[in-house]
Coordinates of C-alpha atoms and ligand atoms in Angstrom, one line a residue:
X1217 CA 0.0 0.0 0.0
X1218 CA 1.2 3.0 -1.2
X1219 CA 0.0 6.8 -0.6
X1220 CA 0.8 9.4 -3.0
X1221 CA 0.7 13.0 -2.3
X1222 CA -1.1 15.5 -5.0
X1223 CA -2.5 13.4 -7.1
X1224 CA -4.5 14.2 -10.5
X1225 CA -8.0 12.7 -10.6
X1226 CA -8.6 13.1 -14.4
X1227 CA -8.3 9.8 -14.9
X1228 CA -9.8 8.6 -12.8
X1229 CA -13.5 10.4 -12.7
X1230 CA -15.5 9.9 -16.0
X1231 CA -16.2 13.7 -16.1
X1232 CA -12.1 13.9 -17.0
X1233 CA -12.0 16.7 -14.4
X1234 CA -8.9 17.7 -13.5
X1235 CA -9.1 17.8 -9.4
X1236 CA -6.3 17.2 -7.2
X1237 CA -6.6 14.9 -4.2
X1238 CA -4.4 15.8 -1.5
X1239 CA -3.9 11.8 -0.5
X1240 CA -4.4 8.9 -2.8
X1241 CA -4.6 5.3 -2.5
X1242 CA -5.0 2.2 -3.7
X1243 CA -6.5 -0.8 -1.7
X1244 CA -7.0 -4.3 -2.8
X1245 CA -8.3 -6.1 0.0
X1246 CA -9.9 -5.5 3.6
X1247 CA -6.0 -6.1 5.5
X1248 CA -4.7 -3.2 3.2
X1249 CA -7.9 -0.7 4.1
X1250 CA -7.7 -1.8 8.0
X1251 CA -3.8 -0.9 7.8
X1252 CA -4.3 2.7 5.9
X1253 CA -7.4 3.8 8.5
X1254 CA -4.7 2.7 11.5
X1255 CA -2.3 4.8 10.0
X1256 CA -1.6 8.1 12.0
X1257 CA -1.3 10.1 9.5
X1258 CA -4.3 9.5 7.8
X1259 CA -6.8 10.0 11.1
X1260 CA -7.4 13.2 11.0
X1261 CA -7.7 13.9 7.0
X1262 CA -11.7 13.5 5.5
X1263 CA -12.2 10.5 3.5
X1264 CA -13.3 10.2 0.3
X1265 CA -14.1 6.0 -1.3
X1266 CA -13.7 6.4 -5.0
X1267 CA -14.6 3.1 -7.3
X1268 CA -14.5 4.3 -11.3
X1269 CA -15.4 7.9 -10.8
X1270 CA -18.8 7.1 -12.9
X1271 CA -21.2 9.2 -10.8
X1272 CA -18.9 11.9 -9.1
X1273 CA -18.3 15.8 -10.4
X1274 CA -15.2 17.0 -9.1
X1275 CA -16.6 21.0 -7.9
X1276 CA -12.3 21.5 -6.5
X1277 CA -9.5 19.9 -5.2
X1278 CA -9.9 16.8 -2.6
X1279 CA -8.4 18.5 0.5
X1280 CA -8.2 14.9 1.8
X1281 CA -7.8 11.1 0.9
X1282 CA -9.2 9.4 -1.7
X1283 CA -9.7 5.6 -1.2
X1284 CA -9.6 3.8 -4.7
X1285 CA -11.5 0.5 -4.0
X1286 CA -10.0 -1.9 -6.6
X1287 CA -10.5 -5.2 -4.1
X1288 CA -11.1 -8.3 -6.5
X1289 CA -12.9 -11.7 -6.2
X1290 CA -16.2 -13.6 -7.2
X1291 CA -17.0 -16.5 -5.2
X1292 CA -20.1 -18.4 -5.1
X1293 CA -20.9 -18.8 -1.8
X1294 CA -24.5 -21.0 -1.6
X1295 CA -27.3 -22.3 -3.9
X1296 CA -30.7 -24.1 -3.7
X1297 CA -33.4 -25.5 -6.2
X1298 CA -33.9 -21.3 -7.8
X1299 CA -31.0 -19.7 -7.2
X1300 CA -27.1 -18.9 -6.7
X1301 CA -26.1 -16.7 -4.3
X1302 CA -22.6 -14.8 -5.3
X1303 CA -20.0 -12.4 -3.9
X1304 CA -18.4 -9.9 -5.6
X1305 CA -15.4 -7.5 -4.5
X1306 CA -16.1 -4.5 -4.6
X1307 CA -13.8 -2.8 -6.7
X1308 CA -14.9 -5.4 -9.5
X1309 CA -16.1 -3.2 -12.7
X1310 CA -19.9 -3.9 -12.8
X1311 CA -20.1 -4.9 -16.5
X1312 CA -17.5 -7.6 -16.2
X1313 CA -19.8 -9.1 -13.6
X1314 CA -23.0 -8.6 -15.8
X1315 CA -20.9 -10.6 -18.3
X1316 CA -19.8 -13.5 -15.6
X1317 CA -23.8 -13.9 -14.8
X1318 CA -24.5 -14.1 -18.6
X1319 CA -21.7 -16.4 -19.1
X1320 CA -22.8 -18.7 -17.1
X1321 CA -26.9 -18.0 -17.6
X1322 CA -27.9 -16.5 -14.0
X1323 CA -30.9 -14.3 -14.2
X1324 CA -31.3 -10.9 -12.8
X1325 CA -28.9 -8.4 -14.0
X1326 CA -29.1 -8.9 -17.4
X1327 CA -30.6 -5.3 -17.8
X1328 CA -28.2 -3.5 -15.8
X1329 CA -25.5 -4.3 -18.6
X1330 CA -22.6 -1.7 -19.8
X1331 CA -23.6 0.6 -16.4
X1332 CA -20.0 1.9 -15.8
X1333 CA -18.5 1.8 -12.2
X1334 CA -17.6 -1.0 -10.1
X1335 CA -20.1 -3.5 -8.3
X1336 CA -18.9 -2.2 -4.6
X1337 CA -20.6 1.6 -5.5
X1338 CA -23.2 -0.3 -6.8
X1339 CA -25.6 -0.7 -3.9
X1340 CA -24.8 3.1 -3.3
X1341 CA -27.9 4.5 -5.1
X1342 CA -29.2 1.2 -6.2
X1343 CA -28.6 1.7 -10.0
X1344 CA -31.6 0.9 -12.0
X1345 CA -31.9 0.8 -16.0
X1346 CA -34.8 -0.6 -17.8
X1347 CA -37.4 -1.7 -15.5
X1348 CA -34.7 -3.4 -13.0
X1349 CA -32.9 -2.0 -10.2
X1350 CA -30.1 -3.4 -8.1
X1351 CA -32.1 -4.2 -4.7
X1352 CA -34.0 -6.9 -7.1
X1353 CA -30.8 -9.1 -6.9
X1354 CA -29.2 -8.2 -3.8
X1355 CA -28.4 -10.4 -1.1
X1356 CA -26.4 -8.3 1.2
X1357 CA -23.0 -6.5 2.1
X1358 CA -20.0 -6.0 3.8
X1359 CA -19.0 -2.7 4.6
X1360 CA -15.7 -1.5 6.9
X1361 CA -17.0 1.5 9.0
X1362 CA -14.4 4.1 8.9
X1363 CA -14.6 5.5 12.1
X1364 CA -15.5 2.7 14.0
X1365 CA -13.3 0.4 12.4
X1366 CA -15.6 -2.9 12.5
X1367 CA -17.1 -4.4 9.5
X1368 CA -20.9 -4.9 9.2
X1369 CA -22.9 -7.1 7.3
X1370 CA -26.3 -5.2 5.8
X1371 CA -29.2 -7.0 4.6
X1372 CA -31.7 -5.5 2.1
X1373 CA -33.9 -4.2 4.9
X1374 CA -30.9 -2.5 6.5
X1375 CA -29.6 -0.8 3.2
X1376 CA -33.4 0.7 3.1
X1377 CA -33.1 0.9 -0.8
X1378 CA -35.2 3.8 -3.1
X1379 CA -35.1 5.1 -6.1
X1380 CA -31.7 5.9 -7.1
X1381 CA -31.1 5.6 -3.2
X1382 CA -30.3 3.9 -0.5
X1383 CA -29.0 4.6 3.3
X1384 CA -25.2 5.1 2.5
X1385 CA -26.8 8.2 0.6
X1386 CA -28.4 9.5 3.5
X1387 CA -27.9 8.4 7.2
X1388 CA -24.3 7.0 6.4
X1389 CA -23.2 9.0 4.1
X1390 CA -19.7 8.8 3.6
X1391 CA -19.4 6.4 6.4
X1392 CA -18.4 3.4 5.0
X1393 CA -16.2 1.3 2.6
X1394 CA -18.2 -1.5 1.4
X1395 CA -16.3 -4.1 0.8
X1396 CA -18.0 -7.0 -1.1
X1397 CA -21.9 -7.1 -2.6
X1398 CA -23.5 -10.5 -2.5
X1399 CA -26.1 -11.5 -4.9
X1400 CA -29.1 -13.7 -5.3
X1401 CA -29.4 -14.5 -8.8
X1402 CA -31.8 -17.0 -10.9
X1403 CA -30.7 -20.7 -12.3
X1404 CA -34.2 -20.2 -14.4
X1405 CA -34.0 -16.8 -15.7
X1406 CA -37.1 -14.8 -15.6
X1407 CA -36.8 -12.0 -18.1
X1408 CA -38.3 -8.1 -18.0
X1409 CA -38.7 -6.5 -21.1
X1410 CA -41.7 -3.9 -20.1
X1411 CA -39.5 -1.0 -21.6
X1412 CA -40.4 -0.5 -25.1
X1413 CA -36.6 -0.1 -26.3
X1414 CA -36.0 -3.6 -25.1
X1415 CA -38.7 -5.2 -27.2
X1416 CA -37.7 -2.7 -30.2
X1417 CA -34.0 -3.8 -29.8
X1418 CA -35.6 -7.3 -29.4
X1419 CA -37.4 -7.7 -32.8
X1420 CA -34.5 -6.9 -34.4
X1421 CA -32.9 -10.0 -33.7
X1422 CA -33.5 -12.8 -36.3
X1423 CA -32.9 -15.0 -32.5
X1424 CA -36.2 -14.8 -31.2
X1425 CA -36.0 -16.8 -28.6
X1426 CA -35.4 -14.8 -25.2
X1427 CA -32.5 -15.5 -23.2
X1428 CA -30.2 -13.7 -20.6
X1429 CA -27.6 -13.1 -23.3
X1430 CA -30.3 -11.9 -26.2
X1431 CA -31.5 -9.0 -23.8
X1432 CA -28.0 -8.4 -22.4
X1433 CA -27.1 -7.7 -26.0
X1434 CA -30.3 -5.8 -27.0
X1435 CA -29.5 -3.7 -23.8
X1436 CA -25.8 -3.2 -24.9
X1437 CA -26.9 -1.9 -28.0
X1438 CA -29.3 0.6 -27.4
X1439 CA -26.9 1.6 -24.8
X1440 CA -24.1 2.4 -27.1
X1441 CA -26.7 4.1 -29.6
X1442 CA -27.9 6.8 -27.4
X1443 CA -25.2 7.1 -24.2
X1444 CA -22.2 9.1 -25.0
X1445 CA -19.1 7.0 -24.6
X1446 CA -16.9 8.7 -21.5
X1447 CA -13.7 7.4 -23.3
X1448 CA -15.1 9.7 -25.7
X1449 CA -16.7 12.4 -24.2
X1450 CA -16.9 13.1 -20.3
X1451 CA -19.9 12.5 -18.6
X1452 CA -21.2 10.7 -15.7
X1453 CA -24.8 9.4 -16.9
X1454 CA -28.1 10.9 -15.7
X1455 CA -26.9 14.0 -14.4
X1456 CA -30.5 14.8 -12.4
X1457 CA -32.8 12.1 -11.0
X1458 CA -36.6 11.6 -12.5
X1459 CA -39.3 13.7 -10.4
X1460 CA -41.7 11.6 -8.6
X1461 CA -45.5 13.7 -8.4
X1462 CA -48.7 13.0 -7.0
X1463 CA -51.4 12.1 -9.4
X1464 CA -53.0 15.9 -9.0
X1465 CA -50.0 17.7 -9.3
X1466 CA -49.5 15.7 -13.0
X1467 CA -53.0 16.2 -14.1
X1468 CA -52.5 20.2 -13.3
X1469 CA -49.5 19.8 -15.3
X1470 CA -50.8 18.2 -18.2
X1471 CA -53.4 21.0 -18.7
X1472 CA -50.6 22.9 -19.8
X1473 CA -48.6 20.4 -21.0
X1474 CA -50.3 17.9 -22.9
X1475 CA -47.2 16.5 -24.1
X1476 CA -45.6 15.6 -21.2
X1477 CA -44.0 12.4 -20.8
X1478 CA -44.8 10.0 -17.3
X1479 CA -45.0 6.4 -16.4
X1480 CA -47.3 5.5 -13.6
X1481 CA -45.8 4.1 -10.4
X1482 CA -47.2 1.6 -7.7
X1483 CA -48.3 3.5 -5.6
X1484 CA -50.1 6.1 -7.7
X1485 CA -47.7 8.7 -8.4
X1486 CA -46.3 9.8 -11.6
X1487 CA -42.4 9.4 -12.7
X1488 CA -42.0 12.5 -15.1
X1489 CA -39.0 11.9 -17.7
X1490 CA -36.5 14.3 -16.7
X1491 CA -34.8 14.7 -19.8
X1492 CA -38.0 15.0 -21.1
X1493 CA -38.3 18.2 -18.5
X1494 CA -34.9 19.9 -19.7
X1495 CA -35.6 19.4 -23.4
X1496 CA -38.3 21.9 -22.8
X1497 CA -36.2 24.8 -21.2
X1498 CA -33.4 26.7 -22.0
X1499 CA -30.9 29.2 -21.5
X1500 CA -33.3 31.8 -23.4
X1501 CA -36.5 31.9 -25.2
X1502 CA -36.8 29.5 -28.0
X1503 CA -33.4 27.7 -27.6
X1504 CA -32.8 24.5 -25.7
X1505 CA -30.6 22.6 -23.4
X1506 CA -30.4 19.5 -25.4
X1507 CA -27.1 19.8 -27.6
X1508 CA -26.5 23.0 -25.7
X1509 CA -22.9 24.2 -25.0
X1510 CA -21.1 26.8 -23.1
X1511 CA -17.0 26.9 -23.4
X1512 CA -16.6 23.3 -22.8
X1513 CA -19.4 22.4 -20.5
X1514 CA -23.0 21.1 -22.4
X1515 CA -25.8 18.6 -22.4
X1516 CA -25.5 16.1 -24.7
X1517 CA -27.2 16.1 -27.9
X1518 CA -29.0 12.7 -27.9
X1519 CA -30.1 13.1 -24.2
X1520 CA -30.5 16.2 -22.1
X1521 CA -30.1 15.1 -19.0
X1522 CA -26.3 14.3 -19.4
X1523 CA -24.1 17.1 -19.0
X1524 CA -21.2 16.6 -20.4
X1525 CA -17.7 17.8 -20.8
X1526 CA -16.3 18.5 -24.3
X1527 CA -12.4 18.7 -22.9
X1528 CA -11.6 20.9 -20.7
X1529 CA -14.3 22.1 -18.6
X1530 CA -13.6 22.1 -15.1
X1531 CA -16.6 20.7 -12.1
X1532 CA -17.4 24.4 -11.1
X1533 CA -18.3 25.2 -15.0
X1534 CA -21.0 22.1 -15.4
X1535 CA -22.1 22.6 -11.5
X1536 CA -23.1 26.2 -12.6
X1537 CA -24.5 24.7 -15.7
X1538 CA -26.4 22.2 -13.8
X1539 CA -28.1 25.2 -11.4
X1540 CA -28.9 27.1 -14.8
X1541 CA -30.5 24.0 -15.8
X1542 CA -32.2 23.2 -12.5
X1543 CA -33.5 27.4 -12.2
X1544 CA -35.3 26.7 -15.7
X1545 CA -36.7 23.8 -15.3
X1546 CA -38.6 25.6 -12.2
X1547 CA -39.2 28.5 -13.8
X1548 CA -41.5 27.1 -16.3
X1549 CA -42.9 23.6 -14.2
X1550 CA -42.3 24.2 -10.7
X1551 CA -40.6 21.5 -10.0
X1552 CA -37.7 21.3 -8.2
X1553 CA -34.9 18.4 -10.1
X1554 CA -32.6 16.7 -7.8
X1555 CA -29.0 15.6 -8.4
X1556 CA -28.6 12.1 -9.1
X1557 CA -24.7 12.7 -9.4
X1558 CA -22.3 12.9 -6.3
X1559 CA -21.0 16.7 -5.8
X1560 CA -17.6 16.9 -4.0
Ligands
FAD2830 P1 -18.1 6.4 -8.1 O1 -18.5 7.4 -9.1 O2 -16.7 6.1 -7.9 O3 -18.7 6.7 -6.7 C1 -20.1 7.1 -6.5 C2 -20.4 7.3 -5.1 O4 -20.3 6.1 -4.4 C3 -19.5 8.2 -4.4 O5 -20.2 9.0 -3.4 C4 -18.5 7.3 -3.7 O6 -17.9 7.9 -2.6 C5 -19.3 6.1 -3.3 N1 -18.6 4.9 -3.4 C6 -18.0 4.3 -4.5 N2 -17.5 3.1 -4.1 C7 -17.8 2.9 -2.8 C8 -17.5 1.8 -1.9 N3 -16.8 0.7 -2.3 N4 -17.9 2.0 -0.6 C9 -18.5 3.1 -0.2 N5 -18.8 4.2 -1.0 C10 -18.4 4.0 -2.3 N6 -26.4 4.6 -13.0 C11 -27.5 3.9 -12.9 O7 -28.1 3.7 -11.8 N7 -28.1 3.4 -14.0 C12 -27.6 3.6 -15.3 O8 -28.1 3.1 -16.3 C13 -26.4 4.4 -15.4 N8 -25.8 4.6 -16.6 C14 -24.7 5.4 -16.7 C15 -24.2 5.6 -18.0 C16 -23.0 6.4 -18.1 C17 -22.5 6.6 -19.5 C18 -22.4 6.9 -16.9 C19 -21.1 7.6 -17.1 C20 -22.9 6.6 -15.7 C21 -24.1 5.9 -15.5 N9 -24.7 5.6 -14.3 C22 -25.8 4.9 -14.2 C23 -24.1 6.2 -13.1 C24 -22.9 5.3 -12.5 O9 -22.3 4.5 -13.5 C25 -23.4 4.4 -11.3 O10 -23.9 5.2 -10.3 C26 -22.3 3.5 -10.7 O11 -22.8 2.6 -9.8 C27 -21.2 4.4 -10.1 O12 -20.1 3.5 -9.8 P2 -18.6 4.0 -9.6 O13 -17.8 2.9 -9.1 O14 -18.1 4.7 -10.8 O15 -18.9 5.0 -8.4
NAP2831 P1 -35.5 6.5 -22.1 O1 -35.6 5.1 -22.6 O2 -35.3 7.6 -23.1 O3 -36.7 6.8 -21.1 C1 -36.7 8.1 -20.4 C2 -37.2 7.9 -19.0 O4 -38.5 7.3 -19.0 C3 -36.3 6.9 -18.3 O5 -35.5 7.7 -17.4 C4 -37.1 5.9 -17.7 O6 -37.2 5.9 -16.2 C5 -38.5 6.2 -18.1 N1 -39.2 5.1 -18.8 C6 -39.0 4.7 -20.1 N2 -39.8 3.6 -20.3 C7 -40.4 3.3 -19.2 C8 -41.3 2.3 -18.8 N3 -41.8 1.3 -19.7 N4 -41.7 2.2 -17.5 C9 -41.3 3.1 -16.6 N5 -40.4 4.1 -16.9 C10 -40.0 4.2 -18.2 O7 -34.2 6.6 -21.1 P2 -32.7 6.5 -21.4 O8 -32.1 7.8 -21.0 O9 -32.4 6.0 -22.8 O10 -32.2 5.4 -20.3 C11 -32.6 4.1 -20.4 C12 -32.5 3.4 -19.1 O11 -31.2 3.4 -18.7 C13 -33.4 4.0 -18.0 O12 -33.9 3.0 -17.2 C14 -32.4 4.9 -17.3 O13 -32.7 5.1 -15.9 C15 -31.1 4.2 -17.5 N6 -30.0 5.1 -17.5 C16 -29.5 5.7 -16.3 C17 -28.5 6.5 -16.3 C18 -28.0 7.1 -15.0 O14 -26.9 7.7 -15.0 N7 -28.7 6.9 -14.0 C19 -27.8 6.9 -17.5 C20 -28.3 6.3 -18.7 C21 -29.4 5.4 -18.7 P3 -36.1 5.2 -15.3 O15 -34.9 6.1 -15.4 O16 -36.7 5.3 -14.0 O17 -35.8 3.8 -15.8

């Protein structure tokens, strides 16, 4: 275990935003964390855990240390009749472990394929795509309290999962290192294809017959269609988190706006599309967001809600453009968009 002093982040935040970390360091397994959090040194500084940088804007320099989780490993640890139950370190990248379940035909995460970041950051807002989300597969964790020094085990119940959400979000935020993710996943695949892209992408395929791998591959390729590649062009997905609205507040709403786009939730509230939301607005009259750009900050052209960075903006120049974007969509709705990505 090594720490290095003044360390770029560019390369390692998908926004490609230059930010200097104070302390950095890389840990590959539990015995190398324990030893850095006994270290002296390192007591007093504020901790940041970093996996691949996929949902994190950079706003300055890290005044602190940075924790790059990068601990290996995939072990089956039980199965019965229905399923497999699997642990995964948590700096493993998430798609090679989408790939590892298809490989071997466990059901459950097919969907969640190409999502960049690592399986250990996972759990952190319970990434969703396409009709699944992350608490459908989960098993449990194992997380290493950083002040404490202890390592807990957390059930589904305990991580209290939401929409894009979850507890180390809120009442541990910053808290913990989680360690490993364990998953429950399905010997007899069961598949969801509710979202129309899916079934699109689907009937393309002269394979009809659905499997983990068909809808793995359909979800790949709509993927690379319509997200911008951050090898390519810096970005960090959904930049702002879909409203949830009672079922009053939407039909006020599409009064005025017959066009708007929702999907209906269980409990009777309506999701509003937020790209759908920014599309609409606009920096003035006429013009807007979508494909906007200003010096080097922008949202992406295919979808709105992705700001992105063309080179060299830096986090304070798509923060502002993100509170521009958030004041308009306000202005002309009244609703207030939340981040989805992590400000530091
Ligand atoms: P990081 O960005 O490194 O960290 C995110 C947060 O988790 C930070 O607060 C960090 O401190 C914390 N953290 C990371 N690792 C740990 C750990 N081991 N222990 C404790 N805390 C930790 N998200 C979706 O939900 N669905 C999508 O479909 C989706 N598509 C995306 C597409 C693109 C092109 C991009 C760039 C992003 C997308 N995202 C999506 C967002 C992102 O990929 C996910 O949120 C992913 O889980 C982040 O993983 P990461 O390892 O990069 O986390
Ligand atoms: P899309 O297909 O253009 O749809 C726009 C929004 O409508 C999505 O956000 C999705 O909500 C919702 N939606 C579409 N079909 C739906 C259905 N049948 N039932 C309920 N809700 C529906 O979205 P996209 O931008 O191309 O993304 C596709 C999927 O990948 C989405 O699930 C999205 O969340 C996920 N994604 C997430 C990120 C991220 O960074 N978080 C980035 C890229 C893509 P949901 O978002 O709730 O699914």
């Amino acid at each position: 275990m090594k720490v290095q002093e003044n360390i770029s982040l560019k390369s390692f935040n998908t926004f490609g935003i230059d930010s200097i970390a104070k302390f950095f360091v890389a840990i590959k397994s539990v015995e190398g964390l324990k030893e850095l959090l006994f270290l002296q040194s390192m007591r007093k500084e504020t901790k940041l855990v970093l996996g691949g940088g996929s949902n994190i804007l950079f706003t300055k320099n890290y005044n602190g240390l940075v924790i790059k989780n990068e601990i290996a490993g995939i072990e089956t640890i039980k199965e019965d009749a229905e399923y497999i139950y699997v642990k995964v370190g948590a700096g493993v990248n998430w798609h090679s472990f989408v790939l590892h379940c298809i490989e071997h035909n466990w059901g459950g995460v097919e969907n969640l394929a190409l999502i960049p970041g690592t399986v250990g950051a996972a759990p952190i807002q319970n990434i969703g795509a396409y009709g699944v989300e992350l608490k459908n597969v989960f098993f449990s964790l194992e997380a290493f309290e950083i002040n404490e020094k202890v390592v807990h085990n957390f059930s589904l119940n305990d991580c209290a999962f939401g929409y894009r959400d979850s507890v180390f979000k809120n009442k541990f935020k910053n808290q913990f290192v989680i360690l490993s993710t364990s998953f429950r996943l399905r010997k007899f695949p069961i598949f969801n294809i509710e979202y129309g892209a899916i079934q699109q992408e689907l009937e393309k395929n002269a394979e009809k017959k659905l499997s983990v791998k068909t809808i793995c591959q359909a979800v790949i390729n709509i993927r690379k269609s319509k997200l911008p590649d951050p090898e390519i062009i810096g970005n960090a997905g959904s930049f702002f988190k879909n409203p949830e609205i009672s079922s009053e507040e939407f039909e006020k709403l599409k009064v005025l706006f017959p066009t708007i786009v929702s999907y209906e939730l269980a409990n009777g509230n309506k999701k509003l599309a937020a790209g759908w939301l920014v599309e609409q607005c606009g920096p003035n009259a006429g013009v807007t967001w979508k494909g906007y750009r200003v010096g080097d900050a922008g949202c992406h052209e295919k979808q709105a809600l992705v700001l992105v960075n063309h080179g060299n903006s830096n986090g304070k120049e798509i923060y502002n453009l993100s509170e521009a974007v958030l004041e308009t969509v306000y202005q002309k709705f009244g609703i207030t968009l939340e981040r989805e990505v992590n400000i530091f």
